[in-house]
Amino acid sequence: NKSNKKIKISIPPTLLISSIGIIKSYHNLLSIVPQTTDDYIYIIGRTGDEMGGSEFTKVFGHKNNNVPQVDRQNAKRNYNNFSKANQERLITSAISIGLGGLSISLAKMAIASQMGLKVNLRNIIKTNTNIKNSHILFSESQSRIITTISPSKRKNFENCFEKKQLSFIGKVTKSKKIICVMQKKEKFEININSLEDKYKKDLFSL
């Protein structure tokens, strides 16, 4: 403690679940890094207003208490279709949407690749009509994946998925910015360098 005396701290039992997968060929490995400008960006899975327990709620105290739920049937179909598309070499890069929601995953892709992203989030397939811009950016709805693909493979890629589970949202650009169009004609853009600086500053301050 502050008086330099030994104290006992007991850590409650914690459940740890690990999983291991087998990849038949290293050619099937995917990076989160988009490879080529003008590649198309898609979201697999639907977005809901599931903000309960989210990072956004922890920071801003959002009133929404809808905890993310897993739709087992849709999740399994989407994962199987994703695996099929990857085996057919239709996907260039991919990243799951987890803590922080869509906005954080897009930022990670942009920082990793140092390439810009131009996205129209009005095109996202939603679970209901009450979805706000904050939900689209920060909802932690489960079982979603962002992918980038070559424009020449668009038709074959789209044929791998159900239409109601796939959203085309934009493309990779040369500019080092994320340019985002939202519902109700709202729009913002952010420089990748500023995102990276903030990320490293907070990371190294831990």
CSV table of C-alpha atoms in Angstrom, one decimal:
chain,number,residue,atom,x,y,z
A,1,ASN,CA,0.0,0.0,0.0
A,2,LYS,CA,1.0,3.7,0.2
A,3,SER,CA,2.7,3.0,3.5
A,4,ASN,CA,4.9,0.3,1.8
A,5,LYS,CA,3.2,-2.5,3.8
A,6,LYS,CA,2.3,-5.8,2.3
A,7,ILE,CA,-1.3,-6.4,1.6
A,8,LYS,CA,-3.2,-9.4,0.2
A,9,ILE,CA,-5.3,-8.9,-2.9
A,10,SER,CA,-7.5,-11.9,-3.9
A,11,ILE,CA,-8.5,-12.1,-7.6
A,12,PRO,CA,-11.9,-13.7,-8.1
A,13,PRO,CA,-11.9,-16.9,-10.3
A,14,THR,CA,-12.1,-15.9,-14.0
A,15,LEU,CA,-13.4,-18.1,-16.8
A,16,LEU,CA,-11.0,-18.2,-19.8
A,17,ILE,CA,-12.1,-19.7,-23.0
A,18,SER,CA,-9.6,-20.3,-25.8
A,19,SER,CA,-10.1,-21.7,-29.3
A,20,ILE,CA,-7.7,-23.0,-31.9
A,21,GLY,CA,-8.4,-23.4,-35.6
A,22,ILE,CA,-6.6,-25.2,-38.3
A,23,ILE,CA,-5.9,-23.4,-41.6
A,24,LYS,CA,-5.1,-25.9,-44.4
A,25,SER,CA,-3.0,-23.3,-46.4
A,26,TYR,CA,-1.3,-20.1,-45.4
A,27,HIS,CA,-2.7,-18.7,-48.7
A,28,ASN,CA,-6.0,-18.5,-46.9
A,29,LEU,CA,-4.7,-16.2,-44.2
A,30,LEU,CA,-6.2,-12.7,-44.1
A,31,SER,CA,-4.7,-9.5,-42.9
A,32,ILE,CA,-6.7,-6.5,-41.6
A,33,VAL,CA,-4.7,-4.4,-44.1
A,34,PRO,CA,-6.4,-3.3,-47.3
A,35,GLN,CA,-4.0,-3.9,-50.2
A,36,THR,CA,-5.1,-1.7,-53.1
A,37,THR,CA,-6.8,1.6,-53.6
A,38,ASP,CA,-10.3,1.5,-55.1
A,39,ASP,CA,-11.0,-1.8,-53.5
A,40,TYR,CA,-14.6,-2.1,-52.3
A,41,ILE,CA,-15.6,-2.2,-48.7
A,42,TYR,CA,-18.4,-4.4,-47.4
A,43,ILE,CA,-19.9,-5.2,-44.0
A,44,ILE,CA,-21.2,-8.8,-43.4
A,45,GLY,CA,-24.0,-8.9,-40.9
A,46,ARG,CA,-26.7,-6.5,-39.7
A,47,THR,CA,-26.2,-3.5,-37.3
A,48,GLY,CA,-28.6,-3.0,-34.4
A,49,ASP,CA,-28.9,-0.4,-31.6
A,50,GLU,CA,-27.0,-2.7,-29.2
A,51,MET,CA,-25.0,-0.3,-27.0
A,52,GLY,CA,-25.5,-1.9,-23.5
A,53,GLY,CA,-22.0,-2.4,-21.9
A,54,SER,CA,-20.3,-0.9,-25.0
A,55,GLU,CA,-17.2,1.2,-24.9
A,56,PHE,CA,-19.2,4.2,-26.1
A,57,THR,CA,-21.6,3.7,-23.1
A,58,LYS,CA,-18.7,3.5,-20.7
A,59,VAL,CA,-17.2,6.8,-21.9
A,60,PHE,CA,-20.4,8.8,-22.6
A,61,GLY,CA,-23.0,7.2,-20.4
A,62,HIS,CA,-25.4,6.4,-23.2
A,63,LYS,CA,-28.9,5.5,-22.0
A,64,ASN,CA,-29.3,2.6,-24.4
A,65,ASN,CA,-29.1,-0.7,-22.4
A,66,ASN,CA,-29.7,-3.2,-25.3
A,67,VAL,CA,-26.9,-5.7,-24.7
A,68,PRO,CA,-25.6,-7.3,-27.9
A,69,GLN,CA,-27.1,-10.7,-28.7
A,70,VAL,CA,-25.8,-13.4,-31.0
A,71,ASP,CA,-28.2,-14.6,-33.7
A,72,ARG,CA,-26.8,-18.1,-34.0
A,73,GLN,CA,-28.4,-19.1,-37.3
A,74,ASN,CA,-27.4,-15.9,-39.2
A,75,ALA,CA,-24.0,-15.9,-37.6
A,76,LYS,CA,-23.3,-19.5,-38.7
A,77,ARG,CA,-24.5,-18.8,-42.2
A,78,ASN,CA,-22.4,-15.6,-42.5
A,79,TYR,CA,-19.3,-17.3,-41.1
A,80,ASN,CA,-19.7,-20.3,-43.5
A,81,ASN,CA,-20.3,-17.9,-46.5
A,82,PHE,CA,-17.3,-15.8,-45.4
A,83,SER,CA,-15.1,-18.9,-45.3
A,84,LYS,CA,-16.3,-20.0,-48.7
A,85,ALA,CA,-15.6,-16.6,-50.2
A,86,ASN,CA,-12.1,-16.6,-48.6
A,87,GLN,CA,-11.3,-20.1,-50.0
A,88,GLU,CA,-12.3,-18.8,-53.4
A,89,ARG,CA,-9.8,-16.0,-53.0
A,90,LEU,CA,-12.5,-13.3,-53.2
A,91,ILE,CA,-11.5,-11.3,-50.1
A,92,THR,CA,-8.4,-9.0,-49.9
A,93,SER,CA,-8.6,-8.1,-46.2
A,94,ALA,CA,-11.0,-8.5,-43.3
A,95,ILE,CA,-11.5,-7.4,-39.7
A,96,SER,CA,-14.1,-8.3,-37.1
A,97,ILE,CA,-16.3,-5.6,-35.6
A,98,GLY,CA,-15.8,-5.8,-31.8
A,99,LEU,CA,-15.1,-3.4,-29.0
A,100,GLY,CA,-15.9,0.2,-30.0
A,101,GLY,CA,-18.0,-0.9,-33.0
A,102,LEU,CA,-17.7,-0.1,-36.7
A,103,SER,CA,-15.8,3.2,-36.3
A,104,ILE,CA,-12.9,1.6,-34.4
A,105,SER,CA,-12.6,-1.3,-36.8
A,106,LEU,CA,-12.5,1.1,-39.8
A,107,ALA,CA,-9.9,3.2,-37.9
A,108,LYS,CA,-7.7,0.1,-37.4
A,109,MET,CA,-7.8,-0.8,-41.1
A,110,ALA,CA,-6.9,2.8,-42.1
A,111,ILE,CA,-4.0,3.0,-39.6
A,112,ALA,CA,-2.6,-0.4,-40.5
A,113,SER,CA,-2.7,0.3,-44.3
A,114,GLN,CA,-2.0,4.1,-44.2
A,115,MET,CA,-4.7,4.4,-46.9
A,116,GLY,CA,-7.9,6.3,-46.8
A,117,LEU,CA,-11.5,5.0,-46.6
A,118,LYS,CA,-14.5,6.7,-48.2
A,119,VAL,CA,-17.7,5.2,-46.8
A,120,ASN,CA,-21.4,5.8,-47.0
A,121,LEU,CA,-22.9,4.4,-43.9
A,122,ARG,CA,-26.5,5.2,-45.1
A,123,ASN,CA,-26.2,1.9,-47.0
A,124,ILE,CA,-25.8,-0.3,-43.9
A,125,ILE,CA,-28.4,-3.0,-43.4
A,126,LYS,CA,-30.0,-2.4,-40.0
A,127,THR,CA,-32.1,-4.6,-37.7
A,128,ASN,CA,-34.7,-2.0,-37.2
A,129,THR,CA,-35.8,1.6,-38.2
A,130,ASN,CA,-34.7,3.2,-34.9
A,131,ILE,CA,-31.0,3.1,-35.7
A,132,LYS,CA,-29.3,6.4,-35.1
A,133,ASN,CA,-25.9,7.5,-36.3
A,134,SER,CA,-24.3,6.8,-32.9
A,135,HIS,CA,-25.6,3.2,-33.2
A,136,ILE,CA,-24.1,2.8,-36.7
A,137,LEU,CA,-20.7,4.0,-35.6
A,138,PHE,CA,-20.4,2.5,-32.1
A,139,SER,CA,-22.9,-0.3,-31.7
A,140,GLU,CA,-21.3,-3.6,-30.8
A,141,SER,CA,-23.7,-5.9,-32.6
A,142,GLN,CA,-22.2,-9.3,-32.8
A,143,SER,CA,-20.9,-11.5,-35.7
A,144,ARG,CA,-20.1,-8.7,-38.1
A,145,ILE,CA,-17.1,-8.5,-40.4
A,146,ILE,CA,-15.6,-5.7,-42.6
A,147,THR,CA,-14.1,-7.0,-45.8
A,148,THR,CA,-12.3,-5.4,-48.7
A,149,ILE,CA,-12.4,-7.0,-52.2
A,150,SER,CA,-11.2,-6.3,-55.7
A,151,PRO,CA,-13.9,-4.6,-57.8
A,152,SER,CA,-13.4,-7.3,-60.5
A,153,LYS,CA,-14.6,-9.9,-57.9
A,154,ARG,CA,-17.7,-8.0,-56.8
A,155,LYS,CA,-20.3,-10.2,-58.4
A,156,ASN,CA,-18.8,-13.5,-57.3
A,157,PHE,CA,-18.3,-12.1,-53.8
A,158,GLU,CA,-21.9,-10.8,-53.5
A,159,ASN,CA,-23.2,-14.2,-54.7
A,160,CYS,CA,-21.7,-15.9,-51.7
A,161,PHE,CA,-24.0,-14.0,-49.2
A,162,GLU,CA,-27.7,-13.3,-48.6
A,163,LYS,CA,-28.6,-9.8,-49.7
A,164,LYS,CA,-30.1,-8.9,-46.3
A,165,GLN,CA,-26.7,-9.7,-44.6
A,166,LEU,CA,-24.3,-7.8,-46.9
A,167,SER,CA,-23.8,-4.0,-47.1
A,168,PHE,CA,-21.6,-2.3,-49.7
A,169,ILE,CA,-20.4,0.9,-47.9
A,170,GLY,CA,-17.5,2.4,-50.0
A,171,LYS,CA,-14.0,2.0,-51.2
A,172,VAL,CA,-10.3,2.3,-50.2
A,173,THR,CA,-8.7,5.6,-51.3
A,174,LYS,CA,-5.3,7.2,-51.7
A,175,SER,CA,-6.0,10.1,-49.4
A,176,LYS,CA,-4.9,9.5,-45.8
A,177,LYS,CA,-8.4,10.3,-44.5
A,178,ILE,CA,-11.5,8.5,-43.4
A,179,ILE,CA,-14.4,10.3,-45.1
A,180,CYS,CA,-17.8,9.2,-43.8
A,181,VAL,CA,-21.3,10.1,-44.9
A,182,MET,CA,-24.1,9.4,-42.4
A,183,GLN,CA,-27.9,9.4,-42.2
A,184,LYS,CA,-29.7,12.8,-42.5
A,185,LYS,CA,-26.8,14.1,-44.7
A,186,GLU,CA,-24.4,14.2,-41.8
A,187,LYS,CA,-20.8,13.9,-42.8
A,188,PHE,CA,-17.3,14.0,-41.2
A,189,GLU,CA,-13.7,13.3,-42.1
A,190,ILE,CA,-10.7,12.6,-40.0
A,191,ASN,CA,-7.0,12.4,-40.8
A,192,ILE,CA,-5.3,9.0,-40.4
A,193,ASN,CA,-2.2,10.6,-38.9
A,194,SER,CA,-4.2,12.2,-36.1
A,195,LEU,CA,-5.9,8.8,-35.4
A,196,GLU,CA,-2.5,7.1,-35.2
A,197,ASP,CA,-1.0,9.8,-33.0
A,198,LYS,CA,-3.9,9.5,-30.5
A,199,TYR,CA,-3.8,5.7,-30.6
A,200,LYS,CA,-0.1,5.6,-29.8
A,201,LYS,CA,-0.3,8.3,-27.2
A,202,ASP,CA,-3.0,6.5,-25.3
A,203,LEU,CA,-1.3,3.1,-25.8
A,204,PHE,CA,2.1,4.2,-24.5
A,205,SER,CA,0.6,6.1,-21.6
A,206,LEU,CA,-0.7,2.9,-20.0
